[in-house]
């Protein structure tokens, strides 16, 4: 192969890889205590488990981690606490630029993302449907069950079909 042809092939592959759009994975924060803020013991165990589920050697290839903006009094911090250990392992910061009720902000972050890898979004479960709806203008997004903490929603680019699959985090001792 001639050098100009090789360089053209490399440029094409680089452009193709850079233009790839991420799959979005949406999860609920870890289990909460009976009262107060933060994570329960089970929620802390889930946060540790996610280090393996979504870690560097996983099939998910996470390149960006989002959690809703926590309040200064400690409320709404569970999503951040759930993904912070994973983000640290991946050498990423947790993007907390969007408020819980601002699905449009999440859409802007997702659709503006140009980095490598996929996006993991950890949020309060009642607002996950709003995010799916905003991403793909889905008229009938699923509802995240009130009693579940282990479901991974998969929303591939171009996000028009909404959640196309669900998986369990399969955290030992937490998920059956």
XYZ file of N, CA, C and O in Angstrom, residues 49-141:
372
model
N -20.099 -2.411 43.632
C -20.365 -3.396 42.579
C -20.286 -2.761 41.191
O -19.772 -3.373 40.251
N -20.782 -1.536 41.060
C -20.779 -0.869 39.753
C -19.375 -0.647 39.226
O -19.179 -0.491 38.016
N -18.399 -0.668 40.099
C -17.002 -0.556 39.673
C -16.627 -1.729 38.767
O -15.835 -1.563 37.835
N -17.208 -2.894 39.033
C -16.980 -4.064 38.175
C -17.932 -4.073 36.981
O -17.529 -4.354 35.850
N -19.201 -3.774 37.247
C -20.211 -3.826 36.183
C -19.827 -2.917 35.021
O -19.866 -3.331 33.856
N -19.467 -1.677 35.313
C -19.173 -0.685 34.277
C -17.683 -0.349 34.172
O -17.320 0.593 33.468
N -16.839 -1.087 34.851
C -15.408 -0.784 34.901
C -14.703 -0.852 33.561
O -15.290 -1.199 32.524
N -13.424 -0.551 33.583
C -12.622 -0.431 32.365
C -12.613 -1.694 31.516
O -12.486 -1.609 30.294
N -12.765 -2.850 32.114
C -12.742 -4.095 31.345
C -14.139 -4.594 30.976
O -14.288 -5.674 30.425
N -15.158 -3.798 31.250
C -16.531 -4.207 30.951
C -16.863 -3.984 29.477
O -16.146 -3.291 28.754
N -17.985 -4.516 29.061
C -18.462 -4.338 27.690
C -19.112 -2.975 27.467
O -19.458 -2.632 26.344
N -19.265 -2.193 28.524
C -19.986 -0.927 28.415
C -19.130 0.229 27.901
O -19.661 1.202 27.384
N -17.834 0.187 28.076
C -16.916 1.205 27.548
C -17.358 2.631 27.911
O -17.587 3.480 27.043
N -17.464 2.889 29.205
C -17.938 4.178 29.688
C -16.846 5.244 29.541
O -15.720 5.062 29.989
N -17.215 6.357 28.910
C -16.294 7.475 28.737
C -16.774 8.759 29.394
O -16.040 9.742 29.454
N -18.030 8.750 29.870
C -18.595 9.944 30.508
C -19.617 9.473 31.536
O -20.437 8.595 31.240
N -19.564 10.053 32.730
C -20.468 9.678 33.821
C -21.218 10.925 34.273
O -20.609 11.956 34.558
N -22.550 10.808 34.343
C -23.391 11.928 34.781
C -24.199 11.536 36.006
O -24.654 10.392 36.119
N -24.420 12.498 36.886
C -25.331 12.363 38.023
C -25.970 13.733 38.223
O -25.356 14.766 37.945
N -27.189 13.725 38.696
C -27.888 14.999 38.903
C -27.137 15.872 39.899
O -26.403 15.385 40.751
N -27.326 17.180 39.780
C -26.683 18.134 40.672
C -27.171 17.930 42.106
O -28.370 18.000 42.358
N -26.262 17.645 43.039
C -26.687 17.518 44.446
C -27.016 18.893 45.033
O -26.501 19.909 44.580
N -27.848 18.897 46.037
C -28.144 20.138 46.758
C -27.065 20.358 47.828
O -26.450 19.410 48.296
N -26.871 21.574 48.226
C -25.820 21.899 49.195
C -26.085 21.296 50.572
O -25.153 21.092 51.345
N -27.338 20.965 50.875
C -27.660 20.380 52.176
C -27.523 18.848 52.188
O -27.865 18.199 53.164
N -27.012 18.266 51.089
C -26.802 16.819 51.029
C -27.928 16.055 50.357
O -27.782 14.875 50.067
N -29.042 16.725 50.116
C -30.134 16.063 49.405
C -29.754 15.884 47.941
O -28.936 16.622 47.404
N -30.354 14.891 47.309
C -30.141 14.568 45.894
C -28.697 14.174 45.592
O -28.237 14.285 44.443
N -27.969 13.694 46.579
C -26.569 13.316 46.376
C -26.398 11.823 46.091
O -25.320 11.380 45.712
N -27.457 11.028 46.270
C -27.339 9.578 46.072
C -26.808 9.192 44.690
O -25.957 8.311 44.597
N -27.298 9.805 43.607
C -26.743 9.430 42.302
C -25.228 9.655 42.218
O -24.488 8.800 41.722
N -24.772 10.782 42.718
C -23.332 11.050 42.723
C -22.586 10.008 43.554
O -21.581 9.446 43.106
N -23.082 9.745 44.757
C -22.426 8.766 45.633
C -22.393 7.374 44.999
O -21.473 6.598 45.241
N -23.394 7.073 44.184
C -23.482 5.758 43.544
C -22.408 5.567 42.483
O -21.842 4.482 42.359
N -22.096 6.606 41.719
C -21.155 6.452 40.599
C -19.761 7.031 40.860
O -18.851 6.824 40.052
N -19.563 7.725 41.960
C -18.255 8.338 42.229
C -17.118 7.315 42.291
O -16.055 7.564 41.705
N -17.286 6.156 42.958
C -16.178 5.193 42.966
C -15.826 4.682 41.562
O -14.649 4.544 41.224
N -16.829 4.428 40.753
C -16.596 3.987 39.371
C -15.860 5.065 38.588
O -14.870 4.778 37.906
N -16.342 6.297 38.663
C -15.709 7.388 37.928
C -14.242 7.526 38.321
O -13.376 7.695 37.457
N -13.960 7.416 39.615
C -12.567 7.501 40.081
C -11.726 6.392 39.455
O -10.607 6.636 38.997
N -12.273 5.170 39.431
C -11.552 4.047 38.816
C -11.251 4.306 37.342
O -10.206 3.899 36.837
N -12.194 4.933 36.649
C -12.043 5.189 35.213
C -11.234 6.448 34.924
O -10.976 6.764 33.760
N -10.860 7.183 35.974
C -10.117 8.426 35.787
C -10.994 9.546 35.241
O -10.503 10.458 34.578
N -12.287 9.469 35.550
C -13.246 10.467 35.068
C -13.797 11.269 36.239
O -13.823 10.787 37.361
N -14.250 12.461 35.957
C -15.007 13.203 36.959
C -16.486 12.932 36.697
O -16.865 12.563 35.590
N -17.305 13.103 37.715
C -18.741 12.939 37.553
C -19.314 14.288 37.132
O -19.138 15.290 37.821
N -19.978 14.296 36.006
C -20.608 15.506 35.485
C -21.911 15.725 36.241
O -22.856 14.952 36.101
N -21.958 16.753 37.063
C -23.166 17.073 37.830
C -23.741 18.415 37.372
O -24.316 19.157 38.165
N -23.611 18.699 36.107
C -24.011 20.009 35.590
C -25.518 20.168 35.396
O -25.979 21.293 35.162
N -26.283 19.083 35.498
C -27.726 19.168 35.226
C -28.551 18.870 36.471
O -28.299 17.898 37.183
N -29.556 19.690 36.696
C -30.476 19.491 37.807
C -31.348 18.260 37.562
O -31.577 17.873 36.410
N -31.859 17.692 38.614
C -32.706 16.498 38.530
C -33.845 16.664 37.538
O -34.171 15.746 36.789
N -34.468 17.819 37.521
C -35.657 18.032 36.704
C -35.372 18.710 35.365
O -36.286 19.190 34.710
N -34.111 18.716 34.951
C -33.737 19.393 33.702
C -33.278 18.376 32.657
O -32.093 18.269 32.332
N -34.232 17.641 32.109
C -33.923 16.629 31.097
C -33.337 17.258 29.834
O -32.531 16.639 29.138
N -33.709 18.477 29.534
C -33.171 19.173 28.362
C -31.671 19.389 28.518
O -30.908 19.247 27.558
N -31.223 19.710 29.702
C -29.795 19.866 29.976
C -29.064 18.550 29.715
O -28.005 18.524 29.085
N -29.648 17.436 30.174
C -29.038 16.120 29.948
C -28.961 15.840 28.447
O -27.941 15.370 27.939
N -30.047 16.140 27.739
C -30.039 15.946 26.282
C -28.906 16.747 25.645
O -28.193 16.241 24.772
N -28.735 17.993 26.055
C -27.675 18.835 25.495
C -26.294 18.234 25.746
O -25.436 18.236 24.857
N -26.071 17.701 26.954
C -24.786 17.079 27.271
C -24.576 15.839 26.401
O -23.521 15.656 25.791
N -25.595 14.978 26.335
C -25.475 13.739 25.564
C -25.238 14.044 24.089
O -24.315 13.502 23.471
N -26.042 14.893 23.520
C -25.937 15.160 22.078
C -24.720 16.013 21.732
O -24.268 16.012 20.592
N -24.144 16.677 22.716
C -22.930 17.451 22.490
C -21.650 16.690 22.812
O -20.552 17.193 22.595
N -21.794 15.469 23.313
C -20.627 14.680 23.730
C -19.819 14.242 22.514
O -20.371 13.662 21.574
N -18.539 14.512 22.534
C -17.661 14.124 21.424
C -16.513 13.241 21.878
O -15.621 12.940 21.097
N -16.525 12.830 23.127
C -15.444 12.014 23.650
C -15.553 10.557 23.220
O -16.481 10.153 22.524
N -14.602 9.786 23.679
C -14.583 8.353 23.406
C -15.451 7.632 24.429
O -15.565 8.065 25.575
N -16.067 6.557 24.029
C -16.829 5.732 24.946
C -18.289 6.144 25.033
O -18.753 7.074 24.364
N -18.993 5.425 25.878
C -20.426 5.615 26.073
C -20.702 6.442 27.319
O -19.793 6.768 28.068
N -21.976 6.746 27.540
C -22.374 7.626 28.642
C -23.197 6.846 29.654
O -24.152 6.157 29.284
N -22.835 6.964 30.926
C -23.602 6.393 32.033
C -24.276 7.539 32.771
O -23.621 8.492 33.191
N -25.601 7.432 32.903
C -26.384 8.441 33.616
C -27.001 7.786 34.841
O -27.722 6.794 34.723
N -26.723 8.333 36.017
C -27.294 7.845 37.275
C -28.159 8.960 37.838
O -27.675 10.069 38.083
N -29.458 8.650 38.078
C -30.422 9.700 38.405
C -31.461 9.173 39.376
O -31.532 7.978 39.651
N -32.285 10.058 39.849
C -33.446 9.682 40.646
C -34.424 8.984 39.702
O -34.658 9.451 38.590
N -34.970 7.854 40.128
C -35.681 6.971 39.194
C -36.893 7.602 38.521
O -37.173 7.321 37.358
N -37.616 8.472 39.211
C -38.799 9.084 38.601
C -38.441 10.012 37.439
O -39.273 10.264 36.566
N -37.235 10.532 37.409
C -36.828 11.456 36.345
C -36.155 10.749 35.169
O -35.932 11.368 34.126
N -35.842 9.457 35.297
C -35.195 8.737 34.192
C -36.078 8.705 32.948
O -35.593 8.837 31.824
N -37.379 8.530 33.130
C -38.301 8.513 31.984
C -38.280 9.846 31.242
O -38.363 9.878 30.007
N -38.177 10.935 31.993
C -38.126 12.258 31.369
C -36.878 12.409 30.502
O -36.921 13.024 29.428
N -35.768 11.839 30.958
C -34.522 11.911 30.191
C -34.667 11.119 28.894
O -34.315 11.608 27.816
N -35.196 9.901 28.988
C -35.401 9.076 27.791
C -36.329 9.797 26.814
O -36.086 9.828 25.603
N -37.382 10.382 27.337
C -38.335 11.117 26.504
C -37.648 12.283 25.807
O -37.810 12.498 24.603
N -36.856 13.039 26.532
C -36.190 14.212 25.955
C -35.155 13.814 24.902
O -35.035 14.469 23.874
N -34.429 12.733 25.148
C -33.415 12.296 24.194
C -34.022 11.909 22.849
O -33.486 12.228 21.801
N -35.136 11.186 22.886
C -35.692 10.677 21.644
C -37.089 11.135 21.337
O -37.720 10.638 20.416
N -37.591 12.051 22.151
C -38.969 12.523 21.977
C -39.928 11.323 21.962
O -40.828 11.219 21.145
N -39.679 10.403 22.898
C -40.471 9.183 23.045
C -41.814 9.529 23.695
O -41.844 10.077 24.796
N -42.906 9.213 23.037
C -44.227 9.515 23.578
C -44.639 8.583 24.708
O -45.576 8.866 25.440
N -43.950 7.466 24.820
C -44.324 6.480 25.832
C -43.078 5.855 26.467
O -42.843 4.658 26.329
N -42.259 6.672 27.167
C -41.056 6.106 27.783
C -41.438 5.156 28.919
O -42.512 5.290 29.515
